[in-house]
PDB file of C-alpha atoms in Angstrom:
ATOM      1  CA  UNK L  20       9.953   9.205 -71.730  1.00 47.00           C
ATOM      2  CA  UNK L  21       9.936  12.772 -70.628  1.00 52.00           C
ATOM      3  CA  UNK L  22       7.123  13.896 -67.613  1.00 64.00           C
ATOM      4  CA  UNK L  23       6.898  16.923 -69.423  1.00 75.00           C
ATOM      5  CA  UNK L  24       4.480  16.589 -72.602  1.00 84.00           C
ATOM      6  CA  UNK L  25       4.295  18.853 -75.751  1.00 92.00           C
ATOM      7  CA  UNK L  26       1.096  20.682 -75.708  1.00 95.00           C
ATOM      8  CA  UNK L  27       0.854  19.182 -79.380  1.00 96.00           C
ATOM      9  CA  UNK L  28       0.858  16.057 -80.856  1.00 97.00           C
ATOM     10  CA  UNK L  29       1.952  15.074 -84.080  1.00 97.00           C
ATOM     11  CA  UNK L  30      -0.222  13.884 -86.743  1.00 98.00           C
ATOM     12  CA  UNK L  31       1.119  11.505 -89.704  1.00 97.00           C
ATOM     13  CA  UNK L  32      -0.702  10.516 -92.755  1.00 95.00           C
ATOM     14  CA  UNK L  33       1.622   8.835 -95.357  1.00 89.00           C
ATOM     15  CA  UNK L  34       4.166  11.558 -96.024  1.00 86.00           C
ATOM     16  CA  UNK L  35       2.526  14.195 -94.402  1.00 94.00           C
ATOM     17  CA  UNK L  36       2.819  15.536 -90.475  1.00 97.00           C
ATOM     18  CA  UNK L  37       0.789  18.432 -88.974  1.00 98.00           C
ATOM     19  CA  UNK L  38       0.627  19.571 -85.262  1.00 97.00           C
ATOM     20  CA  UNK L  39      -2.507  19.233 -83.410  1.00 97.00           C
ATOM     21  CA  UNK L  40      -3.280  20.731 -80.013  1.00 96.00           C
ATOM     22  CA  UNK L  41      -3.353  17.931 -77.592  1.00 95.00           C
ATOM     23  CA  UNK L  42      -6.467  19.858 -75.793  1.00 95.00           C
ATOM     24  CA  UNK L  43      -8.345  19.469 -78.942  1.00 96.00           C
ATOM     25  CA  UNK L  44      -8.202  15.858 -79.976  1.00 96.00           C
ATOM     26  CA  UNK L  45      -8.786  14.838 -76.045  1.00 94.00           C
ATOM     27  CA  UNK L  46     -12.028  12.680 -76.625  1.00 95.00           C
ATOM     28  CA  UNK L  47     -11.657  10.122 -79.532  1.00 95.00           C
ATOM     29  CA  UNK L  48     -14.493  11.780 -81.812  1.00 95.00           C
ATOM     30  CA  UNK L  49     -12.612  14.918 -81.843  1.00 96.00           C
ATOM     31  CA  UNK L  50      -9.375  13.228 -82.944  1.00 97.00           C
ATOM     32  CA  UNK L  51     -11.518  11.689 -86.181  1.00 96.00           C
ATOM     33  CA  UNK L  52     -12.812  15.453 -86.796  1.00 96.00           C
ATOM     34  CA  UNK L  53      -9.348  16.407 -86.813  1.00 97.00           C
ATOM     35  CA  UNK L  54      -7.811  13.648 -88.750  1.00 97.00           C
ATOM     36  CA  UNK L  55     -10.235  14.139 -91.427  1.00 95.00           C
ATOM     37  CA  UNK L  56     -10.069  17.768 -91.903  1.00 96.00           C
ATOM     38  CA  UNK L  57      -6.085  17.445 -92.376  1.00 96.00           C
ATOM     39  CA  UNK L  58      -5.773  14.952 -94.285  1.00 96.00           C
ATOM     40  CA  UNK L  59      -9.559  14.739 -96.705  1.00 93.00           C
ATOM     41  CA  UNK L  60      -8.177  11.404 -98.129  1.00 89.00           C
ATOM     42  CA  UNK L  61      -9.253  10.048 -94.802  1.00 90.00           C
ATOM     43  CA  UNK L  62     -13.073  10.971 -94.984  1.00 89.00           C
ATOM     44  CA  UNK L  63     -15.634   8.021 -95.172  1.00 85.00           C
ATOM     45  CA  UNK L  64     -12.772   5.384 -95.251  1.00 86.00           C
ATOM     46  CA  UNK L  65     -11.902   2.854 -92.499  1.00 87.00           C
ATOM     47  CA  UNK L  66      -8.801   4.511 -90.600  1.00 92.00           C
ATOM     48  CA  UNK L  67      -6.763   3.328 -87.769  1.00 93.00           C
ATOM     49  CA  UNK L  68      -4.577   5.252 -85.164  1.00 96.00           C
ATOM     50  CA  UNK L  69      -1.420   4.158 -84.170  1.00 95.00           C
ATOM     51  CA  UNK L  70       1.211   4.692 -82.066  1.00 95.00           C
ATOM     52  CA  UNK L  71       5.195   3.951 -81.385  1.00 93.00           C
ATOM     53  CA  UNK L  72       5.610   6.195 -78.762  1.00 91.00           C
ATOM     54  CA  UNK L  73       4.968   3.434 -75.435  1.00 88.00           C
ATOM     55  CA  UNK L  74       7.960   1.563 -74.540  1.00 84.00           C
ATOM     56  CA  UNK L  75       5.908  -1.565 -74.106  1.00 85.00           C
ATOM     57  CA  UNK L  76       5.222  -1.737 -78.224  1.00 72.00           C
ATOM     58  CA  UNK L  77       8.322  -3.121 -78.944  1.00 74.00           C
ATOM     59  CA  UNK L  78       9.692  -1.360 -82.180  1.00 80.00           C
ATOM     60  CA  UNK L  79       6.301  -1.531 -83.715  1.00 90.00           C
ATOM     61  CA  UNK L  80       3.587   0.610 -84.766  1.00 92.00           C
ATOM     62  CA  UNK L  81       0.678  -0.614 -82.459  1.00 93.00           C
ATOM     63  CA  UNK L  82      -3.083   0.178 -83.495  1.00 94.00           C
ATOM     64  CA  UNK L  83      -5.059   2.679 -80.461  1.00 95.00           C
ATOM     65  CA  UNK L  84      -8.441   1.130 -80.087  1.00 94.00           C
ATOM     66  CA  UNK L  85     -10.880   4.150 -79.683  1.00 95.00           C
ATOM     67  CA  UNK L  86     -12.037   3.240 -76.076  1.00 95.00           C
ATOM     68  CA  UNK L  87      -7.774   3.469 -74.896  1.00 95.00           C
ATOM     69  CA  UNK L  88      -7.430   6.543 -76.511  1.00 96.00           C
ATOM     70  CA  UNK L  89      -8.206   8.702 -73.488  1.00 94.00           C
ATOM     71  CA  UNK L  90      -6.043   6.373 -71.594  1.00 94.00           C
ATOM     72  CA  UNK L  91      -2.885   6.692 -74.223  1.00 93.00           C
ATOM     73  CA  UNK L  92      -3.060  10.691 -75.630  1.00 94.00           C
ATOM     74  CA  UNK L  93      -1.525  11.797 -72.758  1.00 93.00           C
ATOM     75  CA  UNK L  94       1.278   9.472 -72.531  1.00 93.00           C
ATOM     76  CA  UNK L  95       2.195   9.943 -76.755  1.00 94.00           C
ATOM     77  CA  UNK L  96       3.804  12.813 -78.980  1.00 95.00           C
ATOM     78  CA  UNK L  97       3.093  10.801 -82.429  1.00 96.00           C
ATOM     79  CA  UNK L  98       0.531   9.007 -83.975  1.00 97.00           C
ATOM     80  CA  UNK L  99       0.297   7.369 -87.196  1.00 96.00           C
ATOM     81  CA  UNK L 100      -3.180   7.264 -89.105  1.00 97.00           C
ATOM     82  CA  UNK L 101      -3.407   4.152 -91.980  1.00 93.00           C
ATOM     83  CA  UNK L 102      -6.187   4.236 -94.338  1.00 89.00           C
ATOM     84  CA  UNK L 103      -7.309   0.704 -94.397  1.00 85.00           C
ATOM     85  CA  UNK L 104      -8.951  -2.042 -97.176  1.00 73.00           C
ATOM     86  CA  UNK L 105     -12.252  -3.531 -95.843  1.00 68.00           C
ATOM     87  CA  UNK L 106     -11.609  -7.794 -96.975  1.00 67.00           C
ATOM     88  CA  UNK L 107     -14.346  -7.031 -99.305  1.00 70.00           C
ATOM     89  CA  UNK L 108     -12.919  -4.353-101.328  1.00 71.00           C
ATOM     90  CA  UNK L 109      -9.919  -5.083-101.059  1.00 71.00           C
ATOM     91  CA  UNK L 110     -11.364  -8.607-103.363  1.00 75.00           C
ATOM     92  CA  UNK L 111     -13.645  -6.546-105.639  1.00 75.00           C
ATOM     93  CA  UNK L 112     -10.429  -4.517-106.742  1.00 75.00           C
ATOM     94  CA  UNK L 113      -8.819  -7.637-107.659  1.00 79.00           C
ATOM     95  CA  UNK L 114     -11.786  -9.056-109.670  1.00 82.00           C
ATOM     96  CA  UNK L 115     -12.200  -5.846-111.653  1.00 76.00           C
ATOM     97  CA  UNK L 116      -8.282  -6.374-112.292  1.00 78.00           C
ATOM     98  CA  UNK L 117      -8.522  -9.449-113.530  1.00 82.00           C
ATOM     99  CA  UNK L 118     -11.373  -8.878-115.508  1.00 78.00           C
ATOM    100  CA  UNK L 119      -9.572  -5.937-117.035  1.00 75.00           C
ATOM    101  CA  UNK L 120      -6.606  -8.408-118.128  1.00 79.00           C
ATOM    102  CA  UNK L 121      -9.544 -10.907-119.893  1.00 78.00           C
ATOM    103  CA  UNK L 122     -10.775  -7.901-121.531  1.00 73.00           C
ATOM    104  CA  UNK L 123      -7.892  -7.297-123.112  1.00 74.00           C
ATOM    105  CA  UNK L 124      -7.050 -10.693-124.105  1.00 76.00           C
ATOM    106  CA  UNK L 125     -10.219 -11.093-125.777  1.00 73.00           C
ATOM    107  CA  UNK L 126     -10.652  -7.600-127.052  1.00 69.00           C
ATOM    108  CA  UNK L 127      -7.105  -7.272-128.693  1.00 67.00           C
ATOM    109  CA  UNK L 128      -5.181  -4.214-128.614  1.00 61.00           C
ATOM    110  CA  UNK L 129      -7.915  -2.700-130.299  1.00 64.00           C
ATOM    111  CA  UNK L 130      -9.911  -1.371-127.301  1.00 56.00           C
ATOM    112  CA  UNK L 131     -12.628   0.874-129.718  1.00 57.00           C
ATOM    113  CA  UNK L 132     -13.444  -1.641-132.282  1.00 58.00           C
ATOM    114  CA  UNK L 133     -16.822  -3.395-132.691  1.00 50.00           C
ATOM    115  CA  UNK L 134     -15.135  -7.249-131.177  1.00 50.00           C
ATOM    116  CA  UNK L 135     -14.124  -4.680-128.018  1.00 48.00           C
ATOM    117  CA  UNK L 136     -17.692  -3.284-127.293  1.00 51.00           C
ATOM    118  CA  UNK L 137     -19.246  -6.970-127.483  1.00 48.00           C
ATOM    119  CA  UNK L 138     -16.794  -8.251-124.381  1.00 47.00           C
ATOM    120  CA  UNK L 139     -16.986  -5.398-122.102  1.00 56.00           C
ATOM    121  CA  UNK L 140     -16.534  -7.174-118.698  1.00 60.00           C
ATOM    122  CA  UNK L 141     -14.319  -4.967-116.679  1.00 58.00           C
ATOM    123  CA  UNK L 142     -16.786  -1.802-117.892  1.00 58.00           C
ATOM    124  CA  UNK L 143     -19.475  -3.695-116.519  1.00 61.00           C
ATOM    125  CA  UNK L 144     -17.919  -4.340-113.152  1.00 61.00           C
ATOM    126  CA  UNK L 145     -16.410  -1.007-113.027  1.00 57.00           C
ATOM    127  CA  UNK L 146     -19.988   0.385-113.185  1.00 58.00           C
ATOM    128  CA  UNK L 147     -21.488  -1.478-110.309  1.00 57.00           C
ATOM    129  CA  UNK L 148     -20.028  -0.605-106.946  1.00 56.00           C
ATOM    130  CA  UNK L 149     -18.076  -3.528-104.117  1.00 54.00           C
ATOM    131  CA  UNK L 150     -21.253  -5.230-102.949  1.00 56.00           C
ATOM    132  CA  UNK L 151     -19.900  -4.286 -99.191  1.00 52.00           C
ATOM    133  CA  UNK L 152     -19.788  -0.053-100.362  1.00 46.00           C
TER     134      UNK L 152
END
């Protein structure tokens, strides 16, 4: 790795890069301001930062806990921010799935007729939010 560092760093959010001034995403809370403002997909979710730039990480993306991220900035050009599934929504997508599938089965290909609005259980789990929300 080169002594001399960009004064940026690079920013990735699935297909997406933007430069961000390595002065302004110094402290950790800055860094989240920043994320979020490029990329708005980010806001109010669970998001990790991570990193490939350290020789140590061996060929792997490697997740920057908050409290090492003064530690790492200065020693990285590129980080990598994943929007992640909490466990618990991650399982209440999967319910609502399935109960979308048993909806049809029971409802027929008919979705508007009066059988359909009787056996409605995917419309009543879509309307109530993942317990953990």
């Amino acid at each position: 790795m080169s002594n001399t560092r960009s004064k940026f760093i690079v920013v990735t959010n699935d297909d997406r890069n933007v430069f961000a001034l390595r002065e302004n995403v110094s402290q950790y809370p800055a860094l989240i301001t920043s994320i979020n403002s490029y990329f708005p997909s980010t806001r109010n979710k669970t998001i990790v930062i991570q990193t490939r730039d350290l020789e140590i990480r061996a060929e792997r993306f490697v997740d920057i806990l908050p409290n090492l991220w003064s530690h790492i900035k200065d020693d990285i050009d590129n980080i990598r921010v994943q929007v992640i599934e909490t466990r618990a929504t991650y399982y209440w997508n999967r319910i609502v799935g399935l109960a979308r599938e048993v909806d049809v089965l029971v409802r027929g290909p008919d979705v508007n007729s009066l059988k359909a609005a009787t056996h409605a259980v995917a419309d009543h789990l879509a309307g109530k939010s993942c317990p953990e929300k």
